[in-house]
mmCIF file with all atom_site columns, C-alpha atoms in Angstrom:
data_model
loop_
_atom_site.group_PDB
_atom_site.id
_atom_site.type_symbol
_atom_site.label_atom_id
_atom_site.label_alt_id
_atom_site.label_comp_id
_atom_site.label_asym_id
_atom_site.label_entity_id
_atom_site.label_seq_id
_atom_site.pdbx_PDB_ins_code
_atom_site.Cartn_x
_atom_site.Cartn_y
_atom_site.Cartn_z
_atom_site.occupancy
_atom_site.B_iso_or_equiv
_atom_site.pdbx_formal_charge
_atom_site.auth_seq_id
_atom_site.auth_comp_id
_atom_site.auth_asym_id
_atom_site.auth_atom_id
_atom_site.pdbx_PDB_model_num
ATOM 1   C CA . LYS A 1 1   ? -34.028 2.440   -11.634 1.00 67.00 ? 1   LYS A CA 1
ATOM 2   C CA . ALA A 1 2   ? -32.054 4.668   -9.732  1.00 80.00 ? 2   ALA A CA 1
ATOM 3   C CA . GLY A 1 3   ? -28.289 3.819   -9.259  1.00 93.00 ? 3   GLY A CA 1
ATOM 4   C CA . VAL A 1 4   ? -26.358 3.864   -5.963  1.00 97.00 ? 4   VAL A CA 1
ATOM 5   C CA . THR A 1 5   ? -26.234 7.490   -4.734  1.00 97.00 ? 5   THR A CA 1
ATOM 6   C CA . GLN A 1 6   ? -23.405 8.816   -2.380  1.00 98.00 ? 6   GLN A CA 1
ATOM 7   C CA . THR A 1 7   ? -23.806 12.056  -0.643  1.00 97.00 ? 7   THR A CA 1
ATOM 8   C CA . PRO A 1 8   ? -21.986 14.302  -0.272  1.00 97.00 ? 8   PRO A CA 1
ATOM 9   C CA . ARG A 1 9   ? -20.061 14.030  -3.460  1.00 97.00 ? 9   ARG A CA 1
ATOM 10  C CA . TYR A 1 10  ? -17.511 16.605  -2.389  1.00 97.00 ? 10  TYR A CA 1
ATOM 11  C CA . LEU A 1 11  ? -16.187 17.939  1.088   1.00 97.00 ? 11  LEU A CA 1
ATOM 12  C CA . ILE A 1 12  ? -13.464 19.393  2.802   1.00 98.00 ? 12  ILE A CA 1
ATOM 13  C CA . LYS A 1 13  ? -12.199 18.657  6.380   1.00 98.00 ? 13  LYS A CA 1
ATOM 14  C CA . THR A 1 14  ? -9.198  19.113  8.701   1.00 98.00 ? 14  THR A CA 1
ATOM 15  C CA . ARG A 1 15  ? -7.086  16.829  10.403  1.00 98.00 ? 15  ARG A CA 1
ATOM 16  C CA . GLY A 1 16  ? -8.720  15.821  13.399  1.00 98.00 ? 16  GLY A CA 1
ATOM 17  C CA . GLN A 1 17  ? -12.069 16.132  12.426  1.00 98.00 ? 17  GLN A CA 1
ATOM 18  C CA . GLN A 1 18  ? -14.557 13.490  11.569  1.00 98.00 ? 18  GLN A CA 1
ATOM 19  C CA . VAL A 1 19  ? -17.027 12.867  8.777   1.00 98.00 ? 19  VAL A CA 1
ATOM 20  C CA . THR A 1 20  ? -19.869 10.797  7.804   1.00 98.00 ? 20  THR A CA 1
ATOM 21  C CA . LEU A 1 21  ? -20.360 9.664   4.240   1.00 98.00 ? 21  LEU A CA 1
ATOM 22  C CA . SER A 1 22  ? -23.758 8.555   3.443   1.00 98.00 ? 22  SER A CA 1
ATOM 23  C CA . CYS A 1 23  ? -25.133 5.609   0.839   1.00 98.00 ? 23  CYS A CA 1
ATOM 24  C CA . SER A 1 24  ? -28.371 4.500   -0.825  1.00 98.00 ? 24  SER A CA 1
ATOM 25  C CA . PRO A 1 25  ? -28.398 1.623   -2.562  1.00 97.00 ? 25  PRO A CA 1
ATOM 26  C CA . ILE A 1 26  ? -30.247 0.120   -5.459  1.00 95.00 ? 26  ILE A CA 1
ATOM 27  C CA . SER A 1 27  ? -33.924 -0.430  -4.491  1.00 94.00 ? 27  SER A CA 1
ATOM 28  C CA . GLY A 1 28  ? -33.890 -3.900  -3.483  1.00 92.00 ? 28  GLY A CA 1
ATOM 29  C CA . HIS A 1 29  ? -30.185 -4.546  -2.727  1.00 93.00 ? 29  HIS A CA 1
ATOM 30  C CA . ARG A 1 30  ? -29.409 -5.497  0.949   1.00 92.00 ? 30  ARG A CA 1
ATOM 31  C CA . SER A 1 31  ? -25.755 -6.009  0.339   1.00 92.00 ? 31  SER A CA 1
ATOM 32  C CA . VAL A 1 32  ? -23.606 -2.679  0.667   1.00 95.00 ? 32  VAL A CA 1
ATOM 33  C CA . SER A 1 33  ? -20.051 -2.703  0.523   1.00 95.00 ? 33  SER A CA 1
ATOM 34  C CA . TRP A 1 34  ? -17.404 0.713   0.966   1.00 97.00 ? 34  TRP A CA 1
ATOM 35  C CA . TYR A 1 35  ? -14.341 1.004   -0.834  1.00 97.00 ? 35  TYR A CA 1
ATOM 36  C CA . GLN A 1 36  ? -11.085 3.639   -0.811  1.00 98.00 ? 36  GLN A CA 1
ATOM 37  C CA . GLN A 1 37  ? -9.759  4.676   -3.812  1.00 97.00 ? 37  GLN A CA 1
ATOM 38  C CA . THR A 1 38  ? -6.331  6.390   -4.025  1.00 96.00 ? 38  THR A CA 1
ATOM 39  C CA . PRO A 1 39  ? -3.478  7.418   -6.602  1.00 92.00 ? 39  PRO A CA 1
ATOM 40  C CA . GLY A 1 40  ? -1.050  5.345   -4.298  1.00 88.00 ? 40  GLY A CA 1
ATOM 41  C CA . GLN A 1 41  ? -2.982  2.378   -3.248  1.00 91.00 ? 41  GLN A CA 1
ATOM 42  C CA . GLY A 1 42  ? -5.777  1.696   -5.782  1.00 93.00 ? 42  GLY A CA 1
ATOM 43  C CA . LEU A 1 43  ? -8.820  0.342   -4.915  1.00 96.00 ? 43  LEU A CA 1
ATOM 44  C CA . GLN A 1 44  ? -9.125  -1.095  -1.343  1.00 95.00 ? 44  GLN A CA 1
ATOM 45  C CA . PHE A 1 45  ? -12.250 -2.772  0.523   1.00 95.00 ? 45  PHE A CA 1
ATOM 46  C CA . LEU A 1 46  ? -13.162 -1.231  3.531   1.00 97.00 ? 46  LEU A CA 1
ATOM 47  C CA . PHE A 1 47  ? -16.441 -3.290  4.737   1.00 94.00 ? 47  PHE A CA 1
ATOM 48  C CA . GLU A 1 48  ? -19.433 -4.893  3.906   1.00 94.00 ? 48  GLU A CA 1
ATOM 49  C CA . TYR A 1 49  ? -22.841 -4.778  5.267   1.00 94.00 ? 49  TYR A CA 1
ATOM 50  C CA . PHE A 1 50  ? -25.828 -7.322  4.856   1.00 92.00 ? 50  PHE A CA 1
ATOM 51  C CA . SER A 1 51  ? -29.052 -6.898  6.762   1.00 91.00 ? 51  SER A CA 1
ATOM 52  C CA . GLU A 1 52  ? -27.807 -4.509  9.161   1.00 94.00 ? 52  GLU A CA 1
ATOM 53  C CA . THR A 1 53  ? -24.796 -6.483  9.949   1.00 94.00 ? 53  THR A CA 1
ATOM 54  C CA . GLN A 1 54  ? -21.007 -6.165  9.015   1.00 93.00 ? 54  GLN A CA 1
ATOM 55  C CA . ARG A 1 55  ? -20.217 -9.023  6.960   1.00 89.00 ? 55  ARG A CA 1
ATOM 56  C CA . ASN A 1 56  ? -16.877 -8.276  6.247   1.00 89.00 ? 56  ASN A CA 1
ATOM 57  C CA . LYS A 1 57  ? -14.182 -6.036  7.302   1.00 92.00 ? 57  LYS A CA 1
ATOM 58  C CA . GLY A 1 58  ? -10.995 -4.501  5.256   1.00 93.00 ? 58  GLY A CA 1
ATOM 59  C CA . ASN A 1 59  ? -7.797  -3.891  6.777   1.00 93.00 ? 59  ASN A CA 1
ATOM 60  C CA . PHE A 1 60  ? -8.408  -0.486  7.628   1.00 96.00 ? 60  PHE A CA 1
ATOM 61  C CA . PRO A 1 61  ? -7.992  1.053   11.306  1.00 97.00 ? 61  PRO A CA 1
ATOM 62  C CA . GLY A 1 62  ? -10.781 1.146   13.821  1.00 96.00 ? 62  GLY A CA 1
ATOM 63  C CA . ARG A 1 63  ? -11.306 4.687   13.009  1.00 97.00 ? 63  ARG A CA 1
ATOM 64  C CA . PHE A 1 64  ? -12.985 3.691   9.697   1.00 98.00 ? 64  PHE A CA 1
ATOM 65  C CA . SER A 1 65  ? -16.723 2.362   10.917  1.00 97.00 ? 65  SER A CA 1
ATOM 66  C CA . GLY A 1 66  ? -20.103 1.752   9.436   1.00 97.00 ? 66  GLY A CA 1
ATOM 67  C CA . ARG A 1 67  ? -23.627 0.686   9.471   1.00 97.00 ? 67  ARG A CA 1
ATOM 68  C CA . GLN A 1 68  ? -26.755 -0.055  7.778   1.00 97.00 ? 68  GLN A CA 1
ATOM 69  C CA . PHE A 1 69  ? -29.932 0.786   8.540   1.00 97.00 ? 69  PHE A CA 1
ATOM 70  C CA . SER A 1 70  ? -33.087 -1.451  8.175   1.00 95.00 ? 70  SER A CA 1
ATOM 71  C CA . ASN A 1 71  ? -33.812 0.296   4.565   1.00 94.00 ? 71  ASN A CA 1
ATOM 72  C CA . SER A 1 72  ? -30.280 -0.887  3.533   1.00 95.00 ? 72  SER A CA 1
ATOM 73  C CA . ARG A 1 73  ? -29.147 2.350   3.415   1.00 97.00 ? 73  ARG A CA 1
ATOM 74  C CA . SER A 1 74  ? -25.231 2.698   4.908   1.00 98.00 ? 74  SER A CA 1
ATOM 75  C CA . GLU A 1 75  ? -23.498 5.417   6.574   1.00 98.00 ? 75  GLU A CA 1
ATOM 76  C CA . MET A 1 76  ? -19.410 5.437   6.888   1.00 98.00 ? 76  MET A CA 1
ATOM 77  C CA . ASN A 1 77  ? -17.625 7.199   9.570   1.00 98.00 ? 77  ASN A CA 1
ATOM 78  C CA . VAL A 1 78  ? -13.961 8.481   9.845   1.00 98.00 ? 78  VAL A CA 1
ATOM 79  C CA . SER A 1 79  ? -13.097 9.871   12.975  1.00 96.00 ? 79  SER A CA 1
ATOM 80  C CA . THR A 1 80  ? -9.820  11.727  14.070  1.00 97.00 ? 80  THR A CA 1
ATOM 81  C CA . LEU A 1 81  ? -9.091  12.375  10.234  1.00 98.00 ? 81  LEU A CA 1
ATOM 82  C CA . GLU A 1 82  ? -5.375  12.249  9.136   1.00 98.00 ? 82  GLU A CA 1
ATOM 83  C CA . LEU A 1 83  ? -3.883  13.532  5.805   1.00 97.00 ? 83  LEU A CA 1
ATOM 84  C CA . GLY A 1 84  ? -3.648  10.212  4.483   1.00 96.00 ? 84  GLY A CA 1
ATOM 85  C CA . ASP A 1 85  ? -7.701  9.657   4.585   1.00 98.00 ? 85  ASP A CA 1
ATOM 86  C CA . SER A 1 86  ? -8.044  12.112  1.446   1.00 98.00 ? 86  SER A CA 1
ATOM 87  C CA . ALA A 1 87  ? -9.541  9.691   -1.116  1.00 97.00 ? 87  ALA A CA 1
ATOM 88  C CA . LEU A 1 88  ? -12.486 8.825   -3.287  1.00 98.00 ? 88  LEU A CA 1
ATOM 89  C CA . TYR A 1 89  ? -14.956 6.544   -1.115  1.00 98.00 ? 89  TYR A CA 1
ATOM 90  C CA . LEU A 1 90  ? -16.714 4.463   -3.004  1.00 98.00 ? 90  LEU A CA 1
ATOM 91  C CA . CYS A 1 91  ? -19.647 2.447   -1.898  1.00 97.00 ? 91  CYS A CA 1
ATOM 92  C CA . ALA A 1 92  ? -21.272 -0.517  -3.520  1.00 96.00 ? 92  ALA A CA 1
ATOM 93  C CA . SER A 1 93  ? -24.698 -2.550  -3.654  1.00 95.00 ? 93  SER A CA 1
ATOM 94  C CA . SER A 1 94  ? -25.639 -5.560  -4.788  1.00 91.00 ? 94  SER A CA 1
ATOM 95  C CA . HIS A 1 95  ? -28.410 -8.411  -4.711  1.00 84.00 ? 95  HIS A CA 1
ATOM 96  C CA . LEU A 1 96  ? -28.536 -12.001 -4.887  1.00 73.00 ? 96  LEU A CA 1
ATOM 97  C CA . THR A 1 97  ? -26.107 -12.093 -7.934  1.00 73.00 ? 97  THR A CA 1
ATOM 98  C CA . GLY A 1 98  ? -23.570 -10.668 -6.382  1.00 77.00 ? 98  GLY A CA 1
ATOM 99  C CA . GLU A 1 99  ? -22.702 -8.055  -9.175  1.00 88.00 ? 99  GLU A CA 1
ATOM 100 C CA . LEU A 1 100 ? -21.324 -5.140  -7.424  1.00 91.00 ? 100 LEU A CA 1
ATOM 101 C CA . PHE A 1 101 ? -22.624 -1.800  -8.564  1.00 94.00 ? 101 PHE A CA 1
ATOM 102 C CA . PHE A 1 102 ? -20.952 1.303   -7.505  1.00 96.00 ? 102 PHE A CA 1
ATOM 103 C CA . GLY A 1 103 ? -21.860 4.885   -6.692  1.00 97.00 ? 103 GLY A CA 1
ATOM 104 C CA . GLU A 1 104 ? -19.943 7.814   -8.105  1.00 96.00 ? 104 GLU A CA 1
ATOM 105 C CA . GLY A 1 105 ? -18.223 8.358   -4.718  1.00 97.00 ? 105 GLY A CA 1
ATOM 106 C CA . SER A 1 106 ? -17.777 10.987  -2.449  1.00 98.00 ? 106 SER A CA 1
ATOM 107 C CA . ARG A 1 107 ? -14.229 12.729  -2.608  1.00 97.00 ? 107 ARG A CA 1
ATOM 108 C CA . LEU A 1 108 ? -13.033 13.586  0.686   1.00 98.00 ? 108 LEU A CA 1
ATOM 109 C CA . THR A 1 109 ? -9.966  16.067  1.432   1.00 98.00 ? 109 THR A CA 1
ATOM 110 C CA . VAL A 1 110 ? -8.230  16.408  4.818   1.00 98.00 ? 110 VAL A CA 1
ATOM 111 C CA . LEU A 1 111 ? -5.943  19.557  5.141   1.00 97.00 ? 111 LEU A CA 1
ATOM 112 C CA . GLN B 2 1   ? 0.172   -8.362  -0.544  1.00 68.00 ? 1   GLN B CA 1
ATOM 113 C CA . GLN B 2 2   ? -1.559  -7.826  -3.990  1.00 77.00 ? 2   GLN B CA 1
ATOM 114 C CA . GLN B 2 3   ? -3.861  -10.194 -4.299  1.00 90.00 ? 3   GLN B CA 1
ATOM 115 C CA . VAL B 2 4   ? -4.757  -9.542  -8.167  1.00 95.00 ? 4   VAL B CA 1
ATOM 116 C CA . LYS B 2 5   ? -1.970  -8.153  -10.222 1.00 97.00 ? 5   LYS B CA 1
ATOM 117 C CA . GLN B 2 6   ? -2.802  -5.912  -13.131 1.00 98.00 ? 6   GLN B CA 1
ATOM 118 C CA . SER B 2 7   ? -0.931  -5.235  -16.471 1.00 97.00 ? 7   SER B CA 1
ATOM 119 C CA . PRO B 2 8   ? 0.118   -3.046  -18.151 1.00 97.00 ? 8   PRO B CA 1
ATOM 120 C CA . GLN B 2 9   ? -0.525  0.418   -16.169 1.00 97.00 ? 9   GLN B CA 1
ATOM 121 C CA . SER B 2 10  ? -0.809  2.387   -19.039 1.00 97.00 ? 10  SER B CA 1
ATOM 122 C CA . LEU B 2 11  ? -2.083  1.518   -22.854 1.00 98.00 ? 11  LEU B CA 1
ATOM 123 C CA . ILE B 2 12  ? -2.223  3.434   -25.998 1.00 98.00 ? 12  ILE B CA 1
ATOM 124 C CA . VAL B 2 13  ? -4.215  2.145   -28.779 1.00 98.00 ? 13  VAL B CA 1
ATOM 125 C CA . GLN B 2 14  ? -5.179  3.515   -32.471 1.00 97.00 ? 14  GLN B CA 1
ATOM 126 C CA . LYS B 2 15  ? -8.677  3.444   -33.309 1.00 98.00 ? 15  LYS B CA 1
ATOM 127 C CA . GLY B 2 16  ? -9.986  0.513   -34.283 1.00 98.00 ? 16  GLY B CA 1
ATOM 128 C CA . GLY B 2 17  ? -6.841  -1.565  -32.713 1.00 98.00 ? 17  GLY B CA 1
ATOM 129 C CA . ILE B 2 18  ? -7.225  -4.250  -30.083 1.00 98.00 ? 18  ILE B CA 1
ATOM 130 C CA . SER B 2 19  ? -6.635  -3.204  -26.916 1.00 98.00 ? 19  SER B CA 1
ATOM 131 C CA . ILE B 2 20  ? -5.290  -6.041  -24.396 1.00 98.00 ? 20  ILE B CA 1
ATOM 132 C CA . ILE B 2 21  ? -5.099  -5.781  -20.290 1.00 98.00 ? 21  ILE B CA 1
ATOM 133 C CA . ASN B 2 22  ? -3.899  -8.938  -18.494 1.00 98.00 ? 22  ASN B CA 1
ATOM 134 C CA . CYS B 2 23  ? -4.115  -10.153 -14.784 1.00 98.00 ? 23  CYS B CA 1
ATOM 135 C CA . ALA B 2 24  ? -3.156  -12.744 -12.509 1.00 98.00 ? 24  ALA B CA 1
ATOM 136 C CA . TYR B 2 25  ? -4.158  -13.861 -9.212  1.00 96.00 ? 25  TYR B CA 1
ATOM 137 C CA . GLU B 2 26  ? -3.157  -16.686 -6.677  1.00 91.00 ? 26  GLU B CA 1
ATOM 138 C CA . ASN B 2 27  ? -6.116  -17.475 -4.709  1.00 90.00 ? 27  ASN B CA 1
ATOM 139 C CA . THR B 2 28  ? -7.759  -20.687 -6.255  1.00 89.00 ? 28  THR B CA 1
ATOM 140 C CA . ALA B 2 29  ? -10.717 -19.782 -3.846  1.00 88.00 ? 29  ALA B CA 1
ATOM 141 C CA . PHE B 2 30  ? -11.658 -16.836 -6.007  1.00 91.00 ? 30  PHE B CA 1
ATOM 142 C CA . ASP B 2 31  ? -14.557 -17.650 -8.268  1.00 89.00 ? 31  ASP B CA 1
ATOM 143 C CA . TYR B 2 32  ? -15.652 -14.603 -10.121 1.00 92.00 ? 32  TYR B CA 1
ATOM 144 C CA . PHE B 2 33  ? -13.827 -12.140 -12.175 1.00 95.00 ? 33  PHE B CA 1
ATOM 145 C CA . PRO B 2 34  ? -15.366 -8.937  -13.052 1.00 96.00 ? 34  PRO B CA 1
ATOM 146 C CA . TRP B 2 35  ? -14.002 -6.043  -15.053 1.00 97.00 ? 35  TRP B CA 1
ATOM 147 C CA . TYR B 2 36  ? -14.770 -2.727  -14.320 1.00 97.00 ? 36  TYR B CA 1
ATOM 148 C CA . GLN B 2 37  ? -14.376 0.667   -16.647 1.00 98.00 ? 37  GLN B CA 1
ATOM 149 C CA . GLN B 2 38  ? -14.038 4.169   -14.888 1.00 97.00 ? 38  GLN B CA 1
ATOM 150 C CA . PHE B 2 39  ? -14.230 7.529   -16.469 1.00 96.00 ? 39  PHE B CA 1
ATOM 151 C CA . PRO B 2 40  ? -12.848 10.592  -14.770 1.00 93.00 ? 40  PRO B CA 1
ATOM 152 C CA . GLY B 2 41  ? -15.175 11.883  -11.963 1.00 90.00 ? 41  GLY B CA 1
ATOM 153 C CA . LYS B 2 42  ? -17.219 8.621   -11.904 1.00 93.00 ? 42  LYS B CA 1
ATOM 154 C CA . GLY B 2 43  ? -17.485 5.353   -10.378 1.00 95.00 ? 43  GLY B CA 1
ATOM 155 C CA . PRO B 2 44  ? -16.334 2.122   -11.401 1.00 96.00 ? 44  PRO B CA 1
ATOM 156 C CA . ALA B 2 45  ? -19.020 0.497   -13.829 1.00 96.00 ? 45  ALA B CA 1
ATOM 157 C CA . LEU B 2 46  ? -19.338 -3.177  -14.372 1.00 95.00 ? 46  LEU B CA 1
ATOM 158 C CA . LEU B 2 47  ? -18.213 -4.012  -17.941 1.00 96.00 ? 47  LEU B CA 1
ATOM 159 C CA . ILE B 2 48  ? -18.078 -8.006  -18.276 1.00 96.00 ? 48  ILE B CA 1
ATOM 160 C CA . ALA B 2 49  ? -17.699 -10.957 -15.686 1.00 95.00 ? 49  ALA B CA 1
ATOM 161 C CA . ILE B 2 50  ? -16.733 -14.590 -15.903 1.00 95.00 ? 50  ILE B CA 1
ATOM 162 C CA . ARG B 2 51  ? -16.643 -17.303 -13.806 1.00 92.00 ? 51  ARG B CA 1
ATOM 163 C CA . PRO B 2 52  ? -14.156 -20.073 -14.018 1.00 89.00 ? 52  PRO B CA 1
ATOM 164 C CA . ASP B 2 53  ? -16.288 -22.853 -15.681 1.00 91.00 ? 53  ASP B CA 1
ATOM 165 C CA . VAL B 2 54  ? -15.821 -20.855 -18.920 1.00 93.00 ? 54  VAL B CA 1
ATOM 166 C CA . SER B 2 55  ? -12.726 -19.905 -20.815 1.00 95.00 ? 55  SER B CA 1
ATOM 167 C CA . GLU B 2 56  ? -14.176 -17.054 -22.709 1.00 96.00 ? 56  GLU B CA 1
ATOM 168 C CA . LYS B 2 57  ? -17.246 -14.733 -22.343 1.00 97.00 ? 57  LYS B CA 1
ATOM 169 C CA . LYS B 2 58  ? -17.911 -12.035 -25.395 1.00 97.00 ? 58  LYS B CA 1
ATOM 170 C CA . GLU B 2 59  ? -20.205 -9.119  -24.881 1.00 96.00 ? 59  GLU B CA 1
ATOM 171 C CA . GLY B 2 60  ? -20.106 -6.990  -27.837 1.00 97.00 ? 60  GLY B CA 1
ATOM 172 C CA . ARG B 2 61  ? -16.279 -5.453  -28.589 1.00 97.00 ? 61  ARG B CA 1
ATOM 173 C CA . PHE B 2 62  ? -15.434 -7.055  -25.185 1.00 97.00 ? 62  PHE B CA 1
ATOM 174 C CA . THR B 2 63  ? -14.092 -10.160 -24.459 1.00 97.00 ? 63  THR B CA 1
ATOM 175 C CA . ILE B 2 64  ? -12.596 -12.054 -21.316 1.00 97.00 ? 64  ILE B CA 1
ATOM 176 C CA . SER B 2 65  ? -10.217 -14.879 -21.980 1.00 96.00 ? 65  SER B CA 1
ATOM 177 C CA . PHE B 2 66  ? -9.902  -16.898 -18.935 1.00 96.00 ? 66  PHE B CA 1
ATOM 178 C CA . ASN B 2 67  ? -7.147  -19.377 -18.169 1.00 95.00 ? 67  ASN B CA 1
ATOM 179 C CA . LYS B 2 68  ? -7.708  -21.360 -14.847 1.00 94.00 ? 68  LYS B CA 1
ATOM 180 C CA . SER B 2 69  ? -4.944  -23.211 -14.664 1.00 94.00 ? 69  SER B CA 1
ATOM 181 C CA . ALA B 2 70  ? -2.319  -20.313 -15.217 1.00 96.00 ? 70  ALA B CA 1
ATOM 182 C CA . LYS B 2 71  ? -4.728  -18.417 -12.878 1.00 95.00 ? 71  LYS B CA 1
ATOM 183 C CA . GLN B 2 72  ? -4.884  -15.303 -15.482 1.00 97.00 ? 72  GLN B CA 1
ATOM 184 C CA . PHE B 2 73  ? -7.637  -13.684 -17.254 1.00 97.00 ? 73  PHE B CA 1
ATOM 185 C CA . SER B 2 74  ? -7.528  -10.952 -19.577 1.00 98.00 ? 74  SER B CA 1
ATOM 186 C CA . LEU B 2 75  ? -9.911  -8.416  -21.454 1.00 98.00 ? 75  LEU B CA 1
ATOM 187 C CA . HIS B 2 76  ? -9.914  -7.910  -25.086 1.00 98.00 ? 76  HIS B CA 1
ATOM 188 C CA . ILE B 2 77  ? -11.362 -4.706  -26.602 1.00 98.00 ? 77  ILE B CA 1
ATOM 189 C CA . MET B 2 78  ? -12.206 -5.214  -30.137 1.00 98.00 ? 78  MET B CA 1
ATOM 190 C CA . ASP B 2 79  ? -12.206 -2.249  -32.614 1.00 98.00 ? 79  ASP B CA 1
ATOM 191 C CA . SER B 2 80  ? -11.276 0.282   -30.039 1.00 98.00 ? 80  SER B CA 1
ATOM 192 C CA . GLN B 2 81  ? -12.734 3.759   -30.085 1.00 98.00 ? 81  GLN B CA 1
ATOM 193 C CA . PRO B 2 82  ? -11.765 7.020   -28.451 1.00 97.00 ? 82  PRO B CA 1
ATOM 194 C CA . GLY B 2 83  ? -14.963 6.598   -26.271 1.00 97.00 ? 83  GLY B CA 1
ATOM 195 C CA . ASP B 2 84  ? -13.151 3.576   -24.554 1.00 98.00 ? 84  ASP B CA 1
ATOM 196 C CA . SER B 2 85  ? -10.450 5.685   -23.204 1.00 98.00 ? 85  SER B CA 1
ATOM 197 C CA . ALA B 2 86  ? -10.986 5.167   -19.415 1.00 98.00 ? 86  ALA B CA 1
ATOM 198 C CA . THR B 2 87  ? -9.538  3.342   -16.632 1.00 97.00 ? 87  THR B CA 1
ATOM 199 C CA . TYR B 2 88  ? -10.217 -0.677  -16.504 1.00 98.00 ? 88  TYR B CA 1
ATOM 200 C CA . PHE B 2 89  ? -9.729  -2.545  -13.374 1.00 98.00 ? 89  PHE B CA 1
ATOM 201 C CA . CYS B 2 90  ? -9.928  -6.312  -13.223 1.00 98.00 ? 90  CYS B CA 1
ATOM 202 C CA . ALA B 2 91  ? -10.962 -7.800  -9.925  1.00 96.00 ? 91  ALA B CA 1
ATOM 203 C CA . ALA B 2 92  ? -11.471 -11.061 -8.100  1.00 95.00 ? 92  ALA B CA 1
ATOM 204 C CA . ARG B 2 93  ? -14.099 -12.700 -5.635  1.00 90.00 ? 93  ARG B CA 1
ATOM 205 C CA . GLY B 2 94  ? -14.598 -15.383 -3.536  1.00 79.00 ? 94  GLY B CA 1
ATOM 206 C CA . GLY B 2 95  ? -17.775 -16.855 -2.760  1.00 68.00 ? 95  GLY B CA 1
ATOM 207 C CA . GLY B 2 96  ? -20.240 -17.434 -0.027  1.00 66.00 ? 96  GLY B CA 1
ATOM 208 C CA . SER B 2 97  ? -19.923 -14.523 2.719   1.00 64.00 ? 97  SER B CA 1
ATOM 209 C CA . THR B 2 98  ? -17.508 -12.678 0.985   1.00 69.00 ? 98  THR B CA 1
ATOM 210 C CA . LEU B 2 99  ? -19.608 -11.570 -2.143  1.00 68.00 ? 99  LEU B CA 1
ATOM 211 C CA . GLY B 2 100 ? -19.381 -7.676  -1.369  1.00 73.00 ? 100 GLY B CA 1
ATOM 212 C CA . ARG B 2 101 ? -15.493 -7.891  -1.185  1.00 88.00 ? 101 ARG B CA 1
ATOM 213 C CA . LEU B 2 102 ? -13.455 -7.446  -4.630  1.00 92.00 ? 102 LEU B CA 1
ATOM 214 C CA . TYR B 2 103 ? -10.065 -7.568  -5.025  1.00 93.00 ? 103 TYR B CA 1
ATOM 215 C CA . PHE B 2 104 ? -9.043  -4.997  -7.660  1.00 96.00 ? 104 PHE B CA 1
ATOM 216 C CA . GLY B 2 105 ? -5.800  -4.980  -9.790  1.00 97.00 ? 105 GLY B CA 1
ATOM 217 C CA . ARG B 2 106 ? -4.259  -1.412  -9.847  1.00 96.00 ? 106 ARG B CA 1
ATOM 218 C CA . GLY B 2 107 ? -5.626  -0.458  -13.265 1.00 97.00 ? 107 GLY B CA 1
ATOM 219 C CA . THR B 2 108 ? -4.688  0.328   -16.753 1.00 98.00 ? 108 THR B CA 1
ATOM 220 C CA . GLN B 2 109 ? -5.504  3.696   -18.424 1.00 97.00 ? 109 GLN B CA 1
ATOM 221 C CA . LEU B 2 110 ? -6.246  3.045   -21.761 1.00 98.00 ? 110 LEU B CA 1
ATOM 222 C CA . THR B 2 111 ? -5.938  5.606   -24.214 1.00 98.00 ? 111 THR B CA 1
ATOM 223 C CA . VAL B 2 112 ? -7.389  5.388   -28.028 1.00 98.00 ? 112 VAL B CA 1
ATOM 224 C CA . TRP B 2 113 ? -6.070  8.174   -30.212 1.00 96.00 ? 113 TRP B CA 1
ATOM 225 C CA . PRO B 2 114 ? -8.664  8.601   -33.449 1.00 89.00 ? 114 PRO B CA 1
#
């Protein structure tokens, strides 16, 4: 069974630009969560989607948004990028048991 | 406000020794406590998890000890190996509609010397 797939794996943007990250969950998993990982703040929850609906949202500004499609694939978008948005963005999918399985992440560098 | 506090920040253990990482939480609504292992350049991988109705869970060389009254739980790695060198994260989660939201500790960087 294929794991969680995130694209792109690496990207470099400049301040003020926007970025879209993609996540394909494990087949059959309907819940997708996003996390931001930085050396300073650790792993922080961004939001969770289930059946195309946002079920939970963390404490991030409105520049961070996401969506989920009918095939459970998810995207997150960050607008008006700031230097502090440089991070590893992790996507996790889960099934009924609630165990979260993470992808390898998208490493964003903002210059 | 850190919902889950983890210690130590770093740990160095001799090969064959026991590695112990501790975590504490405040929210009594948490009902699921996983541990994740992360290697450089990789995403966190689920290692072992426990629910508060049991005090201990063992899988191979990895054991979780859980103390509900103290709101603490710990990971023990027996017979530590150089391949165990990684960053370990404890986490906690409430139930119901918050299934996808994990609160993570800050991580412990484990180094196992051969």
